[in-house]
mmCIF file of C-alpha atoms and ligand atoms in Angstrom:
data_model
loop_
_atom_site.group_PDB
_atom_site.id
_atom_site.type_symbol
_atom_site.label_atom_id
_atom_site.label_comp_id
_atom_site.label_asym_id
_atom_site.label_seq_id
_atom_site.Cartn_x
_atom_site.Cartn_y
_atom_site.Cartn_z
ATOM 1 C CA UNK A 1 22.092 -0.421 6.545
ATOM 2 C CA UNK A 2 19.048 -1.549 5.403
ATOM 3 C CA UNK A 3 16.122 1.730 4.047
ATOM 4 C CA UNK A 4 12.795 1.610 4.985
ATOM 5 C CA UNK A 5 10.305 3.808 3.257
ATOM 6 C CA UNK A 6 6.613 3.889 4.341
ATOM 7 C CA UNK A 7 4.069 5.053 2.289
ATOM 8 C CA UNK A 8 1.002 5.802 4.249
ATOM 9 C CA UNK A 9 -1.827 7.930 2.826
ATOM 10 C CA UNK A 10 -6.010 6.912 2.489
ATOM 11 C CA UNK A 11 -7.842 4.347 -0.147
ATOM 12 C CA UNK A 12 -6.860 5.276 -3.412
ATOM 13 C CA UNK A 13 -4.534 7.092 -2.720
ATOM 14 C CA UNK A 14 -1.743 6.292 -5.021
ATOM 15 C CA UNK A 15 0.153 3.699 -2.539
ATOM 16 C CA UNK A 16 0.636 1.052 -4.699
ATOM 17 C CA UNK A 17 0.773 2.740 -7.404
ATOM 18 C CA UNK A 18 3.902 4.512 -6.604
ATOM 19 C CA UNK A 19 5.022 1.844 -4.770
ATOM 20 C CA UNK A 20 5.153 -0.177 -7.972
ATOM 21 C CA UNK A 21 6.962 2.701 -9.383
ATOM 22 C CA UNK A 22 9.616 3.443 -7.028
ATOM 23 C CA UNK A 23 10.660 -0.023 -6.484
ATOM 24 C CA UNK A 24 11.538 -0.499 -9.869
ATOM 25 C CA UNK A 25 13.882 2.373 -10.127
ATOM 26 C CA UNK A 26 15.302 2.141 -6.912
ATOM 27 C CA UNK A 27 15.611 -1.708 -6.331
ATOM 28 C CA UNK A 28 13.567 -1.843 -2.923
ATOM 29 C CA UNK A 29 11.160 -4.848 -2.638
ATOM 30 C CA UNK A 30 6.799 -3.437 -2.625
ATOM 31 C CA UNK A 31 5.780 -5.459 0.092
ATOM 32 C CA UNK A 32 1.824 -4.393 0.207
ATOM 33 C CA UNK A 33 -0.354 -6.073 3.368
ATOM 34 C CA UNK A 34 -3.310 -6.057 0.672
ATOM 35 C CA UNK A 35 -1.486 -7.386 -1.845
ATOM 36 C CA UNK A 36 -0.122 -9.835 0.913
ATOM 37 C CA UNK A 37 -3.529 -10.860 2.142
ATOM 38 C CA UNK A 38 -5.438 -11.290 -1.587
ATOM 39 C CA UNK A 39 -2.438 -13.584 -2.222
ATOM 40 C CA UNK A 40 -3.507 -15.945 0.585
ATOM 41 C CA UNK A 41 -6.919 -15.365 -0.171
ATOM 42 C CA UNK A 42 -6.219 -16.624 -3.980
ATOM 43 C CA UNK A 43 -4.387 -19.242 -2.467
ATOM 44 C CA UNK A 44 -6.877 -19.904 -0.156
ATOM 45 C CA UNK A 45 -4.507 -20.440 2.924
ATOM 46 C CA UNK A 46 -5.488 -20.452 6.410
ATOM 47 C CA UNK A 47 -4.334 -16.833 6.504
ATOM 48 C CA UNK A 48 -6.267 -16.184 3.636
ATOM 49 C CA UNK A 49 -9.480 -17.598 5.089
ATOM 50 C CA UNK A 50 -9.366 -15.638 7.898
ATOM 51 C CA UNK A 51 -8.482 -12.197 6.412
ATOM 52 C CA UNK A 52 -11.098 -12.831 3.973
ATOM 53 C CA UNK A 53 -14.344 -11.228 5.761
ATOM 54 C CA UNK A 54 -12.550 -8.611 7.660
ATOM 55 C CA UNK A 55 -11.429 -7.472 3.655
ATOM 56 C CA UNK A 56 -14.836 -7.587 2.636
ATOM 57 C CA UNK A 57 -16.563 -5.817 4.996
ATOM 58 C CA UNK A 58 -13.800 -3.128 5.105
ATOM 59 C CA UNK A 59 -12.216 -3.302 8.235
ATOM 60 C CA UNK A 60 -8.909 -4.709 9.453
ATOM 61 C CA UNK A 61 -7.372 -7.862 9.702
ATOM 62 C CA UNK A 62 -6.274 -8.011 13.017
ATOM 63 C CA UNK A 63 -2.772 -7.239 14.693
ATOM 64 C CA UNK A 64 -1.228 -9.590 15.641
ATOM 65 C CA UNK A 65 -1.928 -11.912 11.944
ATOM 66 C CA UNK A 66 -0.824 -8.842 10.361
ATOM 67 C CA UNK A 67 2.390 -7.900 12.258
ATOM 68 C CA UNK A 68 3.842 -11.783 11.740
ATOM 69 C CA UNK A 69 2.962 -11.862 8.403
ATOM 70 C CA UNK A 70 4.708 -8.661 7.560
ATOM 71 C CA UNK A 71 7.516 -9.801 10.170
ATOM 72 C CA UNK A 72 8.167 -13.538 7.801
ATOM 73 C CA UNK A 73 8.008 -10.719 4.302
ATOM 74 C CA UNK A 74 10.899 -8.554 5.705
ATOM 75 C CA UNK A 75 13.221 -11.309 6.885
ATOM 76 C CA UNK A 76 13.224 -12.701 3.229
ATOM 77 C CA UNK A 77 16.503 -12.153 1.874
ATOM 78 C CA UNK A 78 15.329 -10.106 -1.079
ATOM 79 C CA UNK A 79 14.609 -7.263 1.810
ATOM 80 C CA UNK A 80 18.303 -7.284 3.258
ATOM 81 C CA UNK A 81 18.634 -3.291 1.463
ATOM 82 C CA UNK A 82 15.373 -2.776 3.047
ATOM 83 C CA UNK A 83 11.901 -2.355 1.680
ATOM 84 C CA UNK A 84 8.936 0.178 0.500
ATOM 85 C CA UNK A 85 6.319 -0.709 2.821
ATOM 86 C CA UNK A 86 2.210 -0.141 1.558
ATOM 87 C CA UNK A 87 -0.665 -0.386 3.494
ATOM 88 C CA UNK A 88 1.732 -1.438 6.884
ATOM 89 C CA UNK A 89 1.762 -0.554 9.413
ATOM 90 C CA UNK A 90 -2.596 0.876 9.884
ATOM 91 C CA UNK A 91 -2.333 1.004 13.367
ATOM 92 C CA UNK A 92 -1.123 2.015 16.471
ATOM 93 C CA UNK A 93 0.313 -1.636 17.480
ATOM 94 C CA UNK A 94 1.960 -1.956 14.006
ATOM 95 C CA UNK A 95 4.031 1.005 14.135
ATOM 96 C CA UNK A 96 5.268 0.029 17.347
ATOM 97 C CA UNK A 97 5.768 -3.882 15.755
ATOM 98 C CA UNK A 98 7.376 -2.112 13.659
ATOM 99 C CA UNK A 99 10.067 0.138 15.020
ATOM 100 C CA UNK A 100 10.763 -3.268 16.851
ATOM 101 C CA UNK A 101 11.205 -4.993 14.062
ATOM 102 C CA UNK A 102 13.340 -2.358 12.173
ATOM 103 C CA UNK A 103 15.554 -2.373 15.432
ATOM 104 C CA UNK A 104 16.343 -6.319 15.587
ATOM 105 C CA UNK A 105 16.807 -6.276 11.131
ATOM 106 C CA UNK A 106 19.167 -3.224 11.811
ATOM 107 C CA UNK A 107 17.527 -0.226 10.392
ATOM 108 C CA UNK A 108 14.451 2.179 11.093
ATOM 109 C CA UNK A 109 11.885 4.199 9.525
ATOM 110 C CA UNK A 110 13.528 6.112 7.374
ATOM 111 C CA UNK A 111 11.252 8.169 5.758
ATOM 112 C CA UNK A 112 7.207 8.275 5.717
ATOM 113 C CA UNK A 113 5.833 10.014 2.455
ATOM 114 C CA UNK A 114 2.327 10.841 2.935
ATOM 115 C CA UNK A 115 0.084 10.236 0.362
ATOM 116 C CA UNK A 116 -3.138 13.242 0.658
ATOM 117 C CA UNK A 117 -6.006 13.026 -1.956
ATOM 118 C CA UNK A 118 -9.306 14.891 -0.656
ATOM 119 C CA UNK A 119 -11.528 11.878 -0.145
ATOM 120 C CA UNK A 120 -14.347 13.075 -3.012
ATOM 121 C CA UNK A 121 -11.421 12.017 -5.475
ATOM 122 C CA UNK A 122 -10.322 8.571 -3.698
ATOM 123 C CA UNK A 123 -14.483 7.004 -3.906
ATOM 124 C CA UNK A 124 -14.116 7.770 -7.683
ATOM 125 C CA UNK A 125 -10.423 6.481 -8.196
ATOM 126 C CA UNK A 126 -11.634 3.462 -7.270
ATOM 127 C CA UNK A 127 -14.780 2.667 -8.897
ATOM 128 C CA UNK A 128 -12.294 2.460 -12.111
ATOM 129 C CA UNK A 129 -9.516 1.195 -10.789
ATOM 130 C CA UNK A 130 -8.191 -2.407 -12.952
ATOM 131 C CA UNK A 131 -6.159 -4.464 -10.879
ATOM 132 C CA UNK A 132 -3.936 -7.542 -12.561
ATOM 133 C CA UNK A 133 -4.618 -10.866 -11.312
ATOM 134 C CA UNK A 134 -1.042 -12.076 -11.758
ATOM 135 C CA UNK A 135 1.034 -10.013 -9.718
ATOM 136 C CA UNK A 136 -1.139 -6.834 -8.546
ATOM 137 C CA UNK A 137 -0.589 -4.126 -11.801
ATOM 138 C CA UNK A 138 -2.535 -1.287 -10.744
ATOM 139 C CA UNK A 139 -4.597 0.415 -13.639
ATOM 140 C CA UNK A 140 -7.512 2.930 -13.944
ATOM 141 C CA UNK A 141 -10.412 3.058 -16.619
ATOM 142 C CA UNK A 142 -9.591 6.809 -18.094
ATOM 143 C CA UNK A 143 -6.259 8.626 -15.620
ATOM 144 C CA UNK A 144 -4.329 5.007 -16.441
ATOM 145 C CA UNK A 145 -5.678 2.966 -19.123
ATOM 146 C CA UNK A 146 -4.673 -0.106 -20.040
ATOM 147 C CA UNK A 147 -3.718 -0.695 -23.410
ATOM 148 C CA UNK A 148 -6.278 -3.405 -24.137
ATOM 149 C CA UNK A 149 -9.091 -3.264 -21.968
ATOM 150 C CA UNK A 150 -9.260 -6.147 -19.272
ATOM 151 C CA UNK A 151 -5.541 -7.196 -19.910
ATOM 152 C CA UNK A 152 -2.476 -6.807 -17.916
ATOM 153 C CA UNK A 153 0.320 -3.961 -20.122
ATOM 154 C CA UNK A 154 2.876 -5.316 -18.247
ATOM 155 C CA UNK A 155 2.335 -9.310 -17.723
ATOM 156 C CA UNK A 156 -0.753 -9.665 -19.575
ATOM 157 C CA UNK A 157 -3.056 -11.462 -17.474
ATOM 158 C CA UNK A 158 -6.374 -10.940 -16.955
ATOM 159 C CA UNK A 159 -7.322 -7.658 -15.188
ATOM 160 C CA UNK A 160 -10.235 -7.649 -12.284
ATOM 161 C CA UNK A 161 -12.149 -5.032 -9.388
ATOM 162 C CA UNK A 162 -11.831 -5.499 -6.593
ATOM 163 C CA UNK A 163 -14.278 -6.755 -4.072
ATOM 164 C CA UNK A 164 -13.908 -4.175 -1.789
ATOM 165 C CA UNK A 165 -13.967 -1.560 -4.142
ATOM 166 C CA UNK A 166 -17.697 -1.132 -4.270
ATOM 167 C CA UNK A 167 -18.818 1.968 -2.676
ATOM 168 C CA UNK A 168 -20.569 0.946 0.249
ATOM 169 C CA UNK A 169 -17.326 -0.848 1.639
ATOM 170 C CA UNK A 170 -14.812 2.224 0.457
ATOM 171 C CA UNK A 171 -17.088 4.352 2.276
ATOM 172 C CA UNK A 172 -16.143 1.888 5.518
ATOM 173 C CA UNK A 173 -12.666 1.807 4.743
ATOM 174 C CA UNK A 174 -11.779 5.216 4.788
ATOM 175 C CA UNK A 175 -13.882 5.313 7.766
ATOM 176 C CA UNK A 176 -11.500 2.828 9.367
ATOM 177 C CA UNK A 177 -8.860 4.782 8.170
ATOM 178 C CA UNK A 178 -9.575 7.725 9.094
ATOM 179 C CA UNK A 179 -10.669 6.546 13.176
ATOM 180 C CA UNK A 180 -6.919 3.811 13.225
ATOM 181 C CA UNK A 181 -4.487 5.035 10.417
ATOM 182 C CA UNK A 182 -4.487 8.393 10.996
ATOM 183 C CA UNK A 183 -2.846 9.133 14.265
ATOM 184 C CA UNK A 184 0.146 7.234 12.429
ATOM 185 C CA UNK A 185 0.573 10.781 10.743
ATOM 186 C CA UNK A 186 1.457 12.177 13.678
ATOM 187 C CA UNK A 187 3.213 9.723 15.199
ATOM 188 C CA UNK A 188 6.070 9.843 12.409
ATOM 189 C CA UNK A 189 5.637 13.338 11.970
ATOM 190 C CA UNK A 190 6.775 13.307 15.417
ATOM 191 C CA UNK A 191 9.982 11.493 14.858
ATOM 192 C CA UNK A 192 10.699 13.410 11.836
ATOM 193 C CA UNK A 193 9.636 11.147 8.628
ATOM 194 C CA UNK A 194 6.874 12.480 7.721
ATOM 195 C CA UNK A 195 6.393 14.519 4.726
ATOM 196 C CA UNK A 196 3.583 15.757 3.453
ATOM 197 C CA UNK A 197 2.754 14.855 -0.587
ATOM 198 C CA UNK A 198 -0.133 16.321 -2.833
ATOM 199 C CA UNK A 199 -1.305 13.080 -3.768
ATOM 200 C CA UNK A 200 -3.585 14.632 -6.006
ATOM 201 C CA UNK A 201 -1.394 15.944 -8.884
ATOM 202 C CA UNK A 202 -1.214 13.088 -11.795
ATOM 203 C CA UNK A 203 0.896 9.723 -11.526
ATOM 204 C CA UNK A 204 4.190 10.802 -13.233
ATOM 205 C CA UNK A 205 4.414 13.479 -10.712
ATOM 206 C CA UNK A 206 3.866 12.396 -7.628
ATOM 207 C CA UNK A 207 6.046 9.837 -8.519
ATOM 208 C CA UNK A 208 8.935 12.396 -9.266
ATOM 209 C CA UNK A 209 8.324 14.383 -5.963
ATOM 210 C CA UNK A 210 8.152 10.645 -3.905
ATOM 211 C CA UNK A 211 12.207 9.962 -6.448
ATOM 212 C CA UNK A 212 13.211 13.375 -5.332
ATOM 213 C CA UNK A 213 12.365 12.616 -1.496
ATOM 214 C CA UNK A 214 14.129 9.274 -1.937
ATOM 215 C CA UNK A 215 17.478 10.229 -2.928
ATOM 216 C CA UNK A 216 17.287 13.473 -0.783
ATOM 217 C CA UNK A 217 16.487 11.804 2.414
ATOM 218 C CA UNK A 218 17.101 8.340 2.306
ATOM 219 C CA UNK A 219 19.892 7.541 0.034
ATOM 220 C CA UNK A 220 22.395 9.711 2.030
HETATM 221 P P1 AP5 B 1 -5.359 -1.964 0.695
HETATM 222 O O1 AP5 B 1 -4.834 -3.343 -0.282
HETATM 223 O O2 AP5 B 1 -3.549 -1.724 1.191
HETATM 224 O O3 AP5 B 1 -5.928 -1.002 0.582
HETATM 225 P P2 AP5 B 1 -5.946 0.660 0.635
HETATM 226 O O4 AP5 B 1 -4.999 0.557 1.718
HETATM 227 O O5 AP5 B 1 -7.430 0.638 1.087
HETATM 228 O O6 AP5 B 1 -5.124 0.954 -0.251
HETATM 229 P P3 AP5 B 1 -5.742 0.368 -2.116
HETATM 230 O O7 AP5 B 1 -4.832 -0.243 -2.516
HETATM 231 O O8 AP5 B 1 -7.127 0.684 -1.857
HETATM 232 O O9 AP5 B 1 -5.166 2.289 -2.879
HETATM 233 P P4 AP5 B 1 -3.486 2.028 -3.153
HETATM 234 O O10 AP5 B 1 -3.400 3.147 -1.818
HETATM 235 O O11 AP5 B 1 -2.955 1.104 -3.031
HETATM 236 O O12 AP5 B 1 -4.303 2.828 -4.123
HETATM 237 P P5 AP5 B 1 -3.643 2.383 -6.329
HETATM 238 O O13 AP5 B 1 -2.295 2.549 -6.762
HETATM 239 O O14 AP5 B 1 -4.110 0.906 -6.191
HETATM 240 O O15 AP5 B 1 -5.858 -3.202 1.661
HETATM 241 C C1 AP5 B 1 -6.770 -4.156 1.625
HETATM 242 C C2 AP5 B 1 -7.449 -4.346 3.195
HETATM 243 O O16 AP5 B 1 -6.843 -5.238 3.429
HETATM 244 C C3 AP5 B 1 -8.253 -3.619 3.641
HETATM 245 O O17 AP5 B 1 -8.990 -2.923 3.615
HETATM 246 C C4 AP5 B 1 -7.699 -4.349 5.257
HETATM 247 O O18 AP5 B 1 -8.752 -5.716 5.471
HETATM 248 C C5 AP5 B 1 -6.877 -5.422 4.970
HETATM 249 N N1 AP5 B 1 -5.400 -4.111 5.446
HETATM 250 C C6 AP5 B 1 -4.257 -4.401 4.103
HETATM 251 N N2 AP5 B 1 -3.635 -4.177 5.638
HETATM 252 C C7 AP5 B 1 -3.546 -4.258 6.234
HETATM 253 C C8 AP5 B 1 -3.016 -3.811 7.688
HETATM 254 N N3 AP5 B 1 -1.868 -3.318 7.948
HETATM 255 N N4 AP5 B 1 -3.847 -4.236 8.991
HETATM 256 C C9 AP5 B 1 -5.040 -4.871 9.327
HETATM 257 N N5 AP5 B 1 -5.767 -4.729 7.715
HETATM 258 C C10 AP5 B 1 -4.977 -4.749 6.349
HETATM 259 O O19 AP5 B 1 -4.825 3.743 -7.123
HETATM 260 C C11 AP5 B 1 -6.032 3.446 -6.978
HETATM 261 C C12 AP5 B 1 -6.636 3.709 -8.005
HETATM 262 O O20 AP5 B 1 -6.301 5.050 -8.915
HETATM 263 C C13 AP5 B 1 -5.695 2.741 -9.463
HETATM 264 O O21 AP5 B 1 -6.709 2.524 -10.235
HETATM 265 C C14 AP5 B 1 -5.266 4.026 -10.035
HETATM 266 O O22 AP5 B 1 -4.171 4.180 -11.401
HETATM 267 C C15 AP5 B 1 -5.194 5.447 -9.452
HETATM 268 N N6 AP5 B 1 -4.428 6.277 -10.006
HETATM 269 C C16 AP5 B 1 -3.719 6.690 -8.114
HETATM 270 N N7 AP5 B 1 -2.557 7.291 -8.398
HETATM 271 C C17 AP5 B 1 -3.749 8.257 -9.649
HETATM 272 C C18 AP5 B 1 -3.038 9.692 -9.141
HETATM 273 N N8 AP5 B 1 -1.593 10.343 -9.378
HETATM 274 N N9 AP5 B 1 -3.836 10.499 -10.427
HETATM 275 C C19 AP5 B 1 -4.671 9.451 -11.034
HETATM 276 N N10 AP5 B 1 -5.335 8.553 -11.253
HETATM 277 C C20 AP5 B 1 -4.651 7.796 -9.436
HETATM 278 MG MG1 MG B 2 -2.516 -0.915 -2.561
#
């Protein structure tokens, strides 16, 4: 039976950072809706052009296209054993669509770590974030600096600052998260799969907590 882990949390909580780490230690692919959109944007596909305005304004891309994009990704062969979802679902219709999709694939949402971080910390994290151009590896000026400024430790590609990390857009993204995504906390709590994780701790401590949770709740 495939296993699916959904990382929930506000912008800057560390979803991408943690997904990259647990994906490489547990072998489930990292499926990030934000990264998939950024790939489409880079390649100037039709979907990329459609998503661009929403992303730049800090708004959500419409559910129908987002759901179709994730469905396509989860049905690729590398997701046969499951996946770590980061940034999806983000709305109630997306959560419903995901359940239906996973049922078709013979699985369900097994674990939803809710990475909780106070809002004031988020703004500072996003202002100092540097992302790798090639594969989206994530760094931070002070909490997780690359060995060489401006260069990715993993693949050597250029690091850049995301357009949507400007303070004004970050505040908008946080608002959107609070109004559209926080209802999912109760949704998954009521299903008995939500576990709150303190995302304000150092990166390695959060990884340790998540790894223990996966071993206990998913790999059984
Ligand atoms: P997306 O890319 O998903 O952005 P997000 O959810 O706003 O989350 P972030 O990527 O900003 O934060 P993160 O939690 O991954 O934090 P990270 O690990 O990088 O979405 C972008 C846009 O795409 C959306 O606004 C929307 O337009 C569209 N979109 C995406 N999904 C969608 C969907 N499902 N529906 C509709 N539209 C969608 O960490 C942040 C920084 O903090 C880094 O610098 C990192 O090094 C540092 N850091 C991480 N953890 C720690 C720690 N524990 N201590 C100190 N520093 C840390
Ligand atoms: Mg991310």
